[in-house]
XYZ file of C-alpha atoms in Angstrom:
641
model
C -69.626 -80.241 -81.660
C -67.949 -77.100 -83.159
C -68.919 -73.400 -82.673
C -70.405 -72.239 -85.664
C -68.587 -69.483 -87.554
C -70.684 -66.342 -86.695
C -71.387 -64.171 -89.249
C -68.706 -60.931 -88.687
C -71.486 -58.410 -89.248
C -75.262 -58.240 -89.465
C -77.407 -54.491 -90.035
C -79.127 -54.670 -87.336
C -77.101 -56.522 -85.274
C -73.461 -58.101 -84.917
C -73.346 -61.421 -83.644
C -70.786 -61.926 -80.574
C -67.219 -62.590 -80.942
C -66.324 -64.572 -77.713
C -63.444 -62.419 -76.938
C -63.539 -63.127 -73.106
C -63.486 -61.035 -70.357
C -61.482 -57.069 -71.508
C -57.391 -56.949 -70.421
C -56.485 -54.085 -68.274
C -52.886 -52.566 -68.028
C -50.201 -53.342 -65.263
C -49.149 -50.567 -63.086
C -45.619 -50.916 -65.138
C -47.987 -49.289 -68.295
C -48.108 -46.041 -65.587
C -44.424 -46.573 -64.669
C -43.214 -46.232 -68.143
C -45.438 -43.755 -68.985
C -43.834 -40.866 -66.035
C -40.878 -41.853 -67.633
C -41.634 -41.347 -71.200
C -43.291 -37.635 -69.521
C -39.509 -36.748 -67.962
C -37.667 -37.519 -71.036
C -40.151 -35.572 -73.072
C -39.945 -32.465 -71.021
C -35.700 -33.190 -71.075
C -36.301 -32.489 -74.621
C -38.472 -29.855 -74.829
C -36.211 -27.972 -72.966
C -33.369 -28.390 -75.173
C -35.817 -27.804 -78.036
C -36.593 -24.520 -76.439
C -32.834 -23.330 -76.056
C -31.900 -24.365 -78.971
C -34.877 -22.578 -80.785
C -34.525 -19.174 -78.813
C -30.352 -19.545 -79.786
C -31.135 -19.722 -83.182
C -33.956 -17.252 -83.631
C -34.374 -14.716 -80.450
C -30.606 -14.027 -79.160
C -29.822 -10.170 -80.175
C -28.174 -10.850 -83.968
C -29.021 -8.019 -85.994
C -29.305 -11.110 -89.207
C -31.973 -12.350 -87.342
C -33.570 -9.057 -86.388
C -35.131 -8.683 -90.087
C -37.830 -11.832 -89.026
C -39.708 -9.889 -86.669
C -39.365 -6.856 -89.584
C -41.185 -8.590 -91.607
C -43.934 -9.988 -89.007
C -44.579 -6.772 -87.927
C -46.154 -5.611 -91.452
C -49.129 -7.420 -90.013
C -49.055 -6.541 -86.444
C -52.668 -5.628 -85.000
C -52.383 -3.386 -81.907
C -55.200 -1.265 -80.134
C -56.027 2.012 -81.501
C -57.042 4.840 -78.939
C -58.684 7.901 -80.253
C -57.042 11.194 -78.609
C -59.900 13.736 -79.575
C -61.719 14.730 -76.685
C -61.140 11.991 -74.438
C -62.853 9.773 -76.521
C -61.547 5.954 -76.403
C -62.178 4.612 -80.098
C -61.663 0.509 -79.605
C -60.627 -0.117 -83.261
C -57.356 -1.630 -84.505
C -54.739 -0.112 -86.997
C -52.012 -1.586 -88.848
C -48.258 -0.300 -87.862
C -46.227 0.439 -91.409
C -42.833 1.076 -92.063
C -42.793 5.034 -92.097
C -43.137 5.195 -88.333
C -39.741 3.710 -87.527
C -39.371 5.114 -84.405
C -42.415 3.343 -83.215
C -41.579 0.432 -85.306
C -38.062 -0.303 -83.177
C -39.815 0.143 -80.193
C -42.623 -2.550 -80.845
C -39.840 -5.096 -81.822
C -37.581 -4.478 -78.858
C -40.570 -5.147 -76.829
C -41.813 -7.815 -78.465
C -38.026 -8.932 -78.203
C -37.916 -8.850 -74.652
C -41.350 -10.756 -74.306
C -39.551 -14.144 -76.542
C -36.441 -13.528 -74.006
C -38.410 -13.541 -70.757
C -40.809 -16.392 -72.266
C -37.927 -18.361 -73.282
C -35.986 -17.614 -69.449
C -39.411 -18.779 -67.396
C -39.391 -22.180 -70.278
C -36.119 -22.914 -68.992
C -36.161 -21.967 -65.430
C -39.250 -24.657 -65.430
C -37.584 -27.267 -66.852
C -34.677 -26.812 -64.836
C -37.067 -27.058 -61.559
C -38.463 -30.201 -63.101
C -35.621 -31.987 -63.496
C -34.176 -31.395 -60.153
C -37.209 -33.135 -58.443
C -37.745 -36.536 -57.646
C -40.046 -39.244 -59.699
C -42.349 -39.235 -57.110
C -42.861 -35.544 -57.358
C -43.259 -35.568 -60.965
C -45.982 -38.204 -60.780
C -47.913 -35.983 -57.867
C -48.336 -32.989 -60.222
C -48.974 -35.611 -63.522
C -51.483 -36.769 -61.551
C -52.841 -33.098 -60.558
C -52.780 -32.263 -63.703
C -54.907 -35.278 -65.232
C -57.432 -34.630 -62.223
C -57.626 -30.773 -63.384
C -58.130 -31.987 -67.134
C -61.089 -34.295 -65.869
C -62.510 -32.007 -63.563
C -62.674 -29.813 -66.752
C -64.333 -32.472 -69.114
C -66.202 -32.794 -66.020
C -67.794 -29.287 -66.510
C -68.504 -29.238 -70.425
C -70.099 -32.444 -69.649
C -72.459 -31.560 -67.571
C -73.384 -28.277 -69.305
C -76.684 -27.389 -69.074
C -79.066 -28.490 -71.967
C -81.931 -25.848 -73.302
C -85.346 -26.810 -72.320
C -87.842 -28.410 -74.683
C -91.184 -29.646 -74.313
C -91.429 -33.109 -73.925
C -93.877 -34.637 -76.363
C -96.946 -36.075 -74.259
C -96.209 -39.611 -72.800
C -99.095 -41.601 -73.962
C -99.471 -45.765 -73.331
C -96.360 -45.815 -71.225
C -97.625 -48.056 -68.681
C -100.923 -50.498 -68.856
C -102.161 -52.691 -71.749
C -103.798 -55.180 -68.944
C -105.347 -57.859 -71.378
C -108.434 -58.343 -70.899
C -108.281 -62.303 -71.419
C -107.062 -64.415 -68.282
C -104.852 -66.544 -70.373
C -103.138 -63.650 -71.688
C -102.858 -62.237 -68.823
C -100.910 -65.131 -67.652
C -98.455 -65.291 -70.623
C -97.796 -62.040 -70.597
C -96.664 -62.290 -66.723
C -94.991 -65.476 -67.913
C -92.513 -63.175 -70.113
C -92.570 -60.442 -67.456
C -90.871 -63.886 -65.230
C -88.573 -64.270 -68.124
C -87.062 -60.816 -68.075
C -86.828 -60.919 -64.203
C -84.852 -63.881 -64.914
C -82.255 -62.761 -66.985
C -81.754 -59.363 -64.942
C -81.349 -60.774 -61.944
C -78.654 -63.191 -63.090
C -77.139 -60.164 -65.355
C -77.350 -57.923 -62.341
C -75.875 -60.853 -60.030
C -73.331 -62.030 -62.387
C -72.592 -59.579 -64.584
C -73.585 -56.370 -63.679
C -71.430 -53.240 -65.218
C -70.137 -55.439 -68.282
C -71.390 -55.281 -71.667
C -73.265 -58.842 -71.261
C -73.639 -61.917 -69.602
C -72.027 -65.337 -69.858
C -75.210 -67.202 -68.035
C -73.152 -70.411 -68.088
C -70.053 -69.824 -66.405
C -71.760 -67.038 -64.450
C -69.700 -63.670 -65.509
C -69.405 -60.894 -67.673
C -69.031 -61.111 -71.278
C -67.877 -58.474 -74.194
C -67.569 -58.470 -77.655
C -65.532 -56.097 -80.364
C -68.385 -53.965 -81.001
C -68.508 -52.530 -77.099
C -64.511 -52.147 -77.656
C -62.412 -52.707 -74.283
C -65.079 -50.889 -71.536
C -66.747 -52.346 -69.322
C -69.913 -49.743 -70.187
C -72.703 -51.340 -68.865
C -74.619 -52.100 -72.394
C -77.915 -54.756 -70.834
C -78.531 -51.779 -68.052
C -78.536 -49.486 -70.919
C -80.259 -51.563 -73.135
C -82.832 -53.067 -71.185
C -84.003 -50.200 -69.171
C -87.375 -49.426 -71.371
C -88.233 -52.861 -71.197
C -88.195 -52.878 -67.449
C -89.865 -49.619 -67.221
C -93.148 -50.440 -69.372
C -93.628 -53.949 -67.448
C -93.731 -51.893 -64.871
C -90.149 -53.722 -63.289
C -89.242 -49.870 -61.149
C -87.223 -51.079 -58.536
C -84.933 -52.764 -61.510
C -85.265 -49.609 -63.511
C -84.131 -47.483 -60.471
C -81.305 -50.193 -59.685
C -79.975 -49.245 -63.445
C -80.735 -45.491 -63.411
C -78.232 -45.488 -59.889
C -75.533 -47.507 -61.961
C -75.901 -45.181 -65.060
C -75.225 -42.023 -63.019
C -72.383 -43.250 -61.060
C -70.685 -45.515 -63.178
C -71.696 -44.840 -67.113
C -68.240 -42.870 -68.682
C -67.667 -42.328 -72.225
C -64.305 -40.800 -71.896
C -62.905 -44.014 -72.709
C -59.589 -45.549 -74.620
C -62.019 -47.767 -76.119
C -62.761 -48.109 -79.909
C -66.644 -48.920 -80.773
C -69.002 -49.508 -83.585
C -71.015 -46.578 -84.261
C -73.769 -48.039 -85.331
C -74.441 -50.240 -82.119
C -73.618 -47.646 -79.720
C -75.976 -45.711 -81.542
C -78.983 -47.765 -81.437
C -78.358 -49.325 -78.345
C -76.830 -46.777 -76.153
C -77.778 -43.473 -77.093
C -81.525 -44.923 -78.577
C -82.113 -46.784 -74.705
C -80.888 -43.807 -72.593
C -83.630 -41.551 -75.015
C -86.133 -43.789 -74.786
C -85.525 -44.179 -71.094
C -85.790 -40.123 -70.777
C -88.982 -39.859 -72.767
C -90.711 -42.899 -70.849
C -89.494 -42.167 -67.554
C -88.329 -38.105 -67.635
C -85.307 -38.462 -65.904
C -82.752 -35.874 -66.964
C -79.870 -38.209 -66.783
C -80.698 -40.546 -69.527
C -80.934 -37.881 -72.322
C -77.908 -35.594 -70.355
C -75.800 -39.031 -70.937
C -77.134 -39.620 -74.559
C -75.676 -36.191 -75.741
C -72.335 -36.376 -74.278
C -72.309 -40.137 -75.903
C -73.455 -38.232 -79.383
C -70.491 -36.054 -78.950
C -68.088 -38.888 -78.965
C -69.759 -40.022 -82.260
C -69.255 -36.871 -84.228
C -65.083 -37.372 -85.158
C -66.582 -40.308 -87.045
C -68.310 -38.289 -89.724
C -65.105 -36.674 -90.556
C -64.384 -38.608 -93.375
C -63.854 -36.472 -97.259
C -67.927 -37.883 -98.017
C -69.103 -37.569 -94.795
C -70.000 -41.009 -94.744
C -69.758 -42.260 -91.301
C -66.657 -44.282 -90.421
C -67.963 -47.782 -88.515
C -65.569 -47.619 -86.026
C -64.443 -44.822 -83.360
C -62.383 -44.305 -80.853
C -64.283 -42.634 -78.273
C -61.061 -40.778 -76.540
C -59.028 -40.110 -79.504
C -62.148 -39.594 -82.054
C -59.465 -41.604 -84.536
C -62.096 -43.657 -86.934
C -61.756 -46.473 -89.177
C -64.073 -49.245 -91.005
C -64.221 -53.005 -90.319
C -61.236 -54.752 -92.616
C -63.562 -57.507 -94.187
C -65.756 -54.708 -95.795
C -65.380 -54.414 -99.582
C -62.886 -52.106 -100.120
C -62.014 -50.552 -97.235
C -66.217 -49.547 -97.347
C -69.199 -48.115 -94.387
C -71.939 -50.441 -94.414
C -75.176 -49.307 -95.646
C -77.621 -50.680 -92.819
C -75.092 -48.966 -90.114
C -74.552 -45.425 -91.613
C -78.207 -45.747 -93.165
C -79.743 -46.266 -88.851
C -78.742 -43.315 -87.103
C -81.316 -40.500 -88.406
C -83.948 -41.390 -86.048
C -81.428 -40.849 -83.053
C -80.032 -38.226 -84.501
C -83.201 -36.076 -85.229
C -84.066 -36.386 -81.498
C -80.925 -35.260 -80.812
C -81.322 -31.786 -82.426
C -84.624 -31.562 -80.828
C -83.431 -32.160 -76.898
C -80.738 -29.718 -77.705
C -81.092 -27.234 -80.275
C -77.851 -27.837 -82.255
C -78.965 -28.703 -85.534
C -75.524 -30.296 -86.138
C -77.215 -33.920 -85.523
C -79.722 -33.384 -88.064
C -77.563 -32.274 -90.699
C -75.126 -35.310 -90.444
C -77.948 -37.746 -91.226
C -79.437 -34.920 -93.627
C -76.103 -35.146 -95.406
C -76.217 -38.738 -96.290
C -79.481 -38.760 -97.367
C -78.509 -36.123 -99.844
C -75.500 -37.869 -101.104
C -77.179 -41.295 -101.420
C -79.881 -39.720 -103.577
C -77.644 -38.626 -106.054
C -76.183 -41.747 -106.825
C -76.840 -44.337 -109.348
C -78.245 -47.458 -108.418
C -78.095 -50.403 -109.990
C -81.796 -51.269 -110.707
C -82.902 -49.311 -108.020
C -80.914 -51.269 -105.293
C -78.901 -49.647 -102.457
C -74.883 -52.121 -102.684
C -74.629 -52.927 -98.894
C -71.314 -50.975 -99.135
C -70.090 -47.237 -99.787
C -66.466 -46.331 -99.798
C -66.763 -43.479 -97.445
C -63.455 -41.695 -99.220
C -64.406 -41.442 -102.655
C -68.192 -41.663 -102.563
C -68.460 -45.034 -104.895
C -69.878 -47.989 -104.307
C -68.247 -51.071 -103.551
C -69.195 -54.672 -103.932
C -72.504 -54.893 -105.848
C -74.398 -56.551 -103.328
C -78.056 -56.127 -101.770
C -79.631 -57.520 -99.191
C -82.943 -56.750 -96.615
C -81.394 -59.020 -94.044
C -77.727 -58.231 -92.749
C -75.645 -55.058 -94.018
C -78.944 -53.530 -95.258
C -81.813 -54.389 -93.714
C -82.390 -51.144 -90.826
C -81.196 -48.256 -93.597
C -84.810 -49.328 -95.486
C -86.430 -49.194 -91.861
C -85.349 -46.234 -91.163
C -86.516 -44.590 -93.972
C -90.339 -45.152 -93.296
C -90.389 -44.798 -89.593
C -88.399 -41.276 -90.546
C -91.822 -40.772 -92.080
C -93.679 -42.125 -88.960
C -91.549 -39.673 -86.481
C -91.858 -36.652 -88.141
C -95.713 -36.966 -88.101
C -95.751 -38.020 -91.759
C -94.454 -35.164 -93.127
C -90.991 -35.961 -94.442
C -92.265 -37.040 -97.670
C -88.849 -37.034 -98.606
C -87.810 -40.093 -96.454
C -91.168 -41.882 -97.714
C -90.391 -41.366 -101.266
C -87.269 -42.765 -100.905
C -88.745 -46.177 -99.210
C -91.346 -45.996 -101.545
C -89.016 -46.705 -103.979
C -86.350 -48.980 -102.538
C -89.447 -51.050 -102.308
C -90.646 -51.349 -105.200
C -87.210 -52.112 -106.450
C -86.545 -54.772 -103.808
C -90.321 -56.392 -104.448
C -89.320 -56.648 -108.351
C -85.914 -58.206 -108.035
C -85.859 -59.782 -104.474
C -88.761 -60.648 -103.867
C -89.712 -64.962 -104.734
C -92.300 -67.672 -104.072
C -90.753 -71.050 -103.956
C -92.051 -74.297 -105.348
C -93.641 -74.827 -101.765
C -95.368 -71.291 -102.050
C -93.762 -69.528 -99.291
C -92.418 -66.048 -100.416
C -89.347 -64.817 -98.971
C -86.156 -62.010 -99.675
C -83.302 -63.289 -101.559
C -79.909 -61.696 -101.794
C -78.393 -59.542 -105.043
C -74.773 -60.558 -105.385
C -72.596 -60.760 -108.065
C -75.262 -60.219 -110.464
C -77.625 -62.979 -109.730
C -80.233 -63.569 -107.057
C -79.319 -65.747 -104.216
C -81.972 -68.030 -102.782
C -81.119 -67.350 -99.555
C -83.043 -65.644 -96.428
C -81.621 -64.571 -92.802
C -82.981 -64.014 -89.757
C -82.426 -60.738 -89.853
C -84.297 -60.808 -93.028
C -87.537 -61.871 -91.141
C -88.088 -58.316 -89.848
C -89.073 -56.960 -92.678
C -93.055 -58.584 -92.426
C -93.147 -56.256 -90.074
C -92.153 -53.487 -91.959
C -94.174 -53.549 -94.478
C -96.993 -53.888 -92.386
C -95.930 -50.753 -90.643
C -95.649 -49.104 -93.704
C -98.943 -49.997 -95.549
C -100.582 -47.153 -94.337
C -100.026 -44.448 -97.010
C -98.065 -46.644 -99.405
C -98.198 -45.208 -103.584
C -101.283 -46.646 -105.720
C -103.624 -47.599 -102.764
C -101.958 -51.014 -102.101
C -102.078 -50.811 -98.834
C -103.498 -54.243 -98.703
C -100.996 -55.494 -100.756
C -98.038 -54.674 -98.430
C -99.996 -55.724 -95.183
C -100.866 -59.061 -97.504
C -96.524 -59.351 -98.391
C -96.113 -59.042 -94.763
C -98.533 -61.685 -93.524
C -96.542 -63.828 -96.016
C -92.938 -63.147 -94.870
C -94.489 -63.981 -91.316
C -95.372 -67.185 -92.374
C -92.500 -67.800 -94.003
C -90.219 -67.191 -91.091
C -92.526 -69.058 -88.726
C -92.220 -72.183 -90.708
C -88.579 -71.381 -90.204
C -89.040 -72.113 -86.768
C -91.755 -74.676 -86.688
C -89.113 -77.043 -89.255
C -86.622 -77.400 -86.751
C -86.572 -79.777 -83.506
C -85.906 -77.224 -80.985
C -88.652 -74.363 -83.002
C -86.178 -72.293 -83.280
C -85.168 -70.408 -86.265
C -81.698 -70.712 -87.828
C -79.641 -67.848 -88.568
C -80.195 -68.237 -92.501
C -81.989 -70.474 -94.580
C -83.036 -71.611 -98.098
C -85.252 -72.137 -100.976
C -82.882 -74.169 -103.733
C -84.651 -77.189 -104.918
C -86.616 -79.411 -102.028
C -84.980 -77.419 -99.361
C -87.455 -75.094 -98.402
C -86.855 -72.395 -95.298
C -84.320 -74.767 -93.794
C -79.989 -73.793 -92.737
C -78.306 -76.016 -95.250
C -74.436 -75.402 -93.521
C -73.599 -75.817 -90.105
C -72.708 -72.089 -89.806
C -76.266 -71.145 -90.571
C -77.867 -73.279 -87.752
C -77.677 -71.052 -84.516
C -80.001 -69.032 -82.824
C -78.907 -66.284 -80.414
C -82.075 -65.473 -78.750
C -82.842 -62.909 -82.006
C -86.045 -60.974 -82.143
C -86.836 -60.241 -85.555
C -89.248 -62.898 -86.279
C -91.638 -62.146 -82.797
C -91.154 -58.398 -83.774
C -92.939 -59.062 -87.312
C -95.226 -61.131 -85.054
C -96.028 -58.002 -83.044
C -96.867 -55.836 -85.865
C -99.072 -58.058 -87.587
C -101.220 -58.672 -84.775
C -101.496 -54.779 -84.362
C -102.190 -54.736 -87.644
C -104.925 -57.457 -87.824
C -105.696 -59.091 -84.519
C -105.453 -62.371 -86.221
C -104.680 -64.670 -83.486
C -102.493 -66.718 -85.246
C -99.774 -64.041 -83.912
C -100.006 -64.347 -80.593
C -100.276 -68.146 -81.298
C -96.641 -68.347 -83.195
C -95.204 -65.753 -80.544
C -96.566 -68.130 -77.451
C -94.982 -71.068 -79.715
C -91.245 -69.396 -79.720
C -91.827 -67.978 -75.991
C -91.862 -71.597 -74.894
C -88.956 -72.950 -77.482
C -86.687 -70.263 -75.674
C -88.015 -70.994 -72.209
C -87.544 -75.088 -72.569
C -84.536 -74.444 -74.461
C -82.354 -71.236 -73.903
C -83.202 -71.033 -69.964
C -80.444 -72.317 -67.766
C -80.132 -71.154 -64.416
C -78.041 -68.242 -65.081
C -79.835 -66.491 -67.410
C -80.787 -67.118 -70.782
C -78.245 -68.595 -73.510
C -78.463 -68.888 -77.510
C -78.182 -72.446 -78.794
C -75.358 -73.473 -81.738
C -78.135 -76.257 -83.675
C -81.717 -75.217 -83.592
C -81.748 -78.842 -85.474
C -80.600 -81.014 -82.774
C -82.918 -82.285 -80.238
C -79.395 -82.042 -77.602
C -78.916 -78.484 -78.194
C -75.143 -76.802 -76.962
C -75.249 -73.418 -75.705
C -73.287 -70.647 -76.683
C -73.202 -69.164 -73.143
C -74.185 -65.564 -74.030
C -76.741 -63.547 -72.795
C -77.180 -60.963 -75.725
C -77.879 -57.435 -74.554
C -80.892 -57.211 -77.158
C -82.455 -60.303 -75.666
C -83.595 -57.993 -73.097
C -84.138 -55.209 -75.099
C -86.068 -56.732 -78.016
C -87.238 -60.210 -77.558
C -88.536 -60.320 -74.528
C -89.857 -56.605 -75.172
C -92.082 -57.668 -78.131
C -93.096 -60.626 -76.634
C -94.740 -58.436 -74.008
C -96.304 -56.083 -76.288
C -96.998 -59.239 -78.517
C -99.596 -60.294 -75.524
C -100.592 -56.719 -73.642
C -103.453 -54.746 -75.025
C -102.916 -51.812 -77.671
C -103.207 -49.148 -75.261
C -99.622 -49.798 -74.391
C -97.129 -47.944 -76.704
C -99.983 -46.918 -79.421
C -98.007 -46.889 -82.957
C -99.768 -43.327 -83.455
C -97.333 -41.993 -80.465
C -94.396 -44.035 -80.145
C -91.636 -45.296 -83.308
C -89.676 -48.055 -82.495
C -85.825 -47.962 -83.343
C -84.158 -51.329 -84.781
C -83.223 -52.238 -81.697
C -87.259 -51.926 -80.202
C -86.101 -48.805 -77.923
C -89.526 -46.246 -78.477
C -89.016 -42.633 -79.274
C -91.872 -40.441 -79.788
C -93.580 -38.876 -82.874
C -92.083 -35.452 -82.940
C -95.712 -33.705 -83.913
C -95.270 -29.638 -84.393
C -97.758 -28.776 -81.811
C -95.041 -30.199 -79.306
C -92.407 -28.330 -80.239
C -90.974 -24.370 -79.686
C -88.459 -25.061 -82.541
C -90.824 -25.929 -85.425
C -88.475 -23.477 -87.075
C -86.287 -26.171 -87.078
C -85.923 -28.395 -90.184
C -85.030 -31.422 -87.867
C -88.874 -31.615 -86.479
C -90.414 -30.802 -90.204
């Protein structure tokens, strides 16, 4: 059987490339390098002489530069009368020429002496041996750490953390409930202790052949993404001794000064979204001291002429670039579009509004452009501010940017208005022109592309039931019930997604042409990789309505990935959810135990646990608390308005 061809980006998530385990250089990488240092400060040195021959020597033709630098020359200006010292500055001009000699000759001397101690240095260099020349490289790198070291661990203004409601609990009442929810809380134990066996510090696990596992979007470092990522989830199943076992590795271990180029977007929502939600669940000033240096390293990729995040960065050299498949060299809508909810917490823990205005700034620009019947393209050339490929979709490359936009609403207490007009809107818009029932009467969210509507759905897609369940409340023309109606319906769509498979398991896209009805037509579209977006619409619903049906479809997939994805290394995604002999794909994705088994949890604990009135979720199910004004000294501050 052959590995499907994954998809080479999703918006909320980007399926694995199986790159195997990261390369590391051989100490001849170091070797070369000392030499490459010697030769360069050979040259320097001649670079030096040959500069101070040309321009510093005493040649009275060359004397006339430093007459016409010293026009400008700024020196201290001392006030004589009385005693009085006057710390103001003064301009030298010609008509002192006296005065004017004397500056140059000493400024003269200053080159010649600086130029002297240059080459006396590079003399002393080259007389000593390699091994002395790597002793003070090596000094010298430790000094230049040591000093990252510092601004690193700068100290970070205090702010009052917003009250920590539902963080632990939500005993169900029900014994049978009880035991499926301890049934999921086996499941996660499960695939930690195999991750932390097996693959602890790398990005993932390979539960098969029993290591670690990496893809593109983590770039070359080993940087610990599960411990990151599942660190909530083990906190609110009340898992401490795992927690604590990741909280150890995280201050030890977790370095972002890195060679290593990564997508933004992930990083984002995965590493610097966990480590905040781990601060606000658990207070521990580590998780949201490591999520600011990580924002840090994000910043060089907003440098861009738009502003428009690059999708790529290099979080060493701050060098960013965009993936090479995207239309026209364009960002992706559903990445730049999910970092605002990150980013406003940001400027809250640490008072630099810089965070806030980045996000701000795309917002702004976004609403000023046309859109083509009220549809966001998935792409956005990020140098000249057009849009690229007409193409829309609320499954991959768009899906999060339209989630993001109401639970920007939900964070700031409801009072962006802006961020709820703007869903408002791209709702409406996608409900008029996306939005189908097929012959069989399930509804479900085609594609825009190329100017006609593709009767297609993802996956990824299936999140949106929740969505507009979550954002009923206070939607335009009191239709609430409407939206929590459209979201009951893409539920049901996406279970019968599941249930029309042998394994029920849902595929990674399927469609609605003809007689083919919510089912993966190409063998491409068959895989499941342990995704959560169907059980998180799940979860909201039953929030939402308490219809048991919910807890019944959840309990349906919980056992489909238990009979199915379980092997004794962890837990695997499967390449046919239609054969009844399923292959594995032998990865253990990071958001497995960040998201699936995380809803499923909430899916079957009581409402007290995480109330929706105190905690947002971001797309990748990490919780981050409403930012209400009574909670905050900087209310001054647009970012918490």
């Amino acid at each position: 059987m052959t590995t499907p061809a994954l998809l080479p980006l999703s918006g909320r998530r980007i399926p694995p490339l199986n790159l195997g385990p990261p390369s590391f250089p051989h100490h001849r990488a170091t070797l070369r390098l000392s030499e490459k240092f010697i030769l360069l400060l050979i040259l320097s040195a001649f670079i030096t002489l040959c500069f101070g021959a040309f321009f510093f020597l005493p040649d009275s033709s060359k004397h006339k530069r430093f007459d016409l630098g010293l026009e400008d020359v700024l020196i201290p200006h001392v006030d004589g009368g009385k005693g009085a010292k006057n710390p103001g500055v003064f301009l030298i001009h010609g008509p002192d020429e006296h005065r004017h000699r004397e500056e140059e000759e000493r400024l003269r001397n200053k080159i010649r002496a600086d130029h002297e101690k240059a080459l006396e240095e590079a003399k002393e260099k080259l007389r000593k041996s390699r091994e002395e020349i790597r002793a003070e490289i090596q000094t010298e790198k430790s000094k230049v750490a040591q000093a990252m070291k510092i601004k690193e661990t700068r100290v970070l203004p205090p702010v009052p953390v917003p009250q920590r409601v539902g963080v632990s609990g939500g005993d169900p009442e029900d014994n049978e409930i009880r035991k499926k929810r301890e049934k999921i809380k086996e499941m996660m134990k499960h695939a930690w202790d195999n991750y932390r066996t097996y693959g602890w510090g790398h990005n993932e696990l390979r539960p098969i052949a029993r290591k670690g596992h990496s893809t593109n979007i983590f770039g070359s470092s080993q940087m610990g993404a599960t411990i990151v990522d599942a660190l909530d989830t083990l906190y609110i199943m009340g898992l401490h001794d795992e927690f604590m076992d990741g909280q150890r590795w995280i201050e030890d271990n977790l370095d972002f000064s890195v060679n290593s180029e990564v997508s933004v977007f992930e990083v984002n929502i995965r590493f610097i979204g966990g480590l905040l939600a781990a601060y606000y669940l658990s207070g521990e000033e580590i998780f949201k001291t490591k999520a600011v240096q990580l924002a840090e390293k994000l910043l060089p990729a907003f440098n861009t002429p738009t502003g428009i995040p690059w999708a790529m960065v290099n979080l060493k050299s701050g060098v960013g670039r965009n993936w090479g498949w995207a239309s026209a060299g364009s960002s992706i809508l559903a990445e730049f579009g999910t970092l605002h909810m990150e980013f406003v917490h940001l400027s809250y823990l640490t008072g630099d509004l810089i965070y806030y205005k980045k996000v701000m700034h795309i917002r702004k620009l976004l609403q000023k452009m046309e859109r083509p019947n009220g549809l966001y393209p998935n792409y956005l050339n990020p140098r000249t501010g057009r849009w690229g490929q007409y193409h829309t979709s609320v499954g991959g490359l768009g899906d999060s940017f339209y989630e993001y936009l109401l639970k920007a609403w939900l964070m700031s207490d409801k009072t962006d208005h802006e961020a709820r007009r703007m869903y408002d809107d791209a709702v409406e818009a996608i409900e008029k022109h996306l939005i189908k029932k097929s012959r069989g009467g399930l509804v479900f969210i085609g594609e825009w592309k190329n100017g006609h509507l593709e009767r297609k759905m993802g996956h990824l897609a299936c999140f949106a039931g929740g969505m507009f369940a979550l954002g009923a409340d206070g939607s335009r023309k009191d239709k609430a019930g409407h939206y929590l109606e459209l979201g009951a319906e893409i539920a049901r769509t996406c279970h019968e997604s599941y249930d029309r498979t042998a394994l029920k398991l849902g595929p990674e896209s399927f469609k609605f042409d003809g007689a083919v009805e919510a089912v993966a037509v190409r063998q491409a579209e068959k895989y499941y990789i342990l995704r959560p977006e169907v059980i998180e619409t799940y979860w909201y619903l039953w929030r939402f309505t308490h219809d048991p049906r919910y807890r019944q479809w959840g309990w349906e997939a919980a056992l489909a990935i238990e009979k199915y994805c379980r092997v004794s290394g962890g837990f695997s995604g499967v390449k046919d959810v239609y054969s009844s002999t399923p292959t594995h794909d032998d990865v253990q994705q990071s958001f497995f135990l960040a998201e699936t088994l995380k809803y499923l949890y909430l899916l079957f604990s009581g409402d007290d646990l995480l109330p929706l009135d105190h905690w947002v979720f971001n797309t990748e199910a990490h919780p981050l608390p409403v930012l209400r004004l009574a909670n905050t000294t900087l209310s001054g501050n647009p970012a918490v308005r």
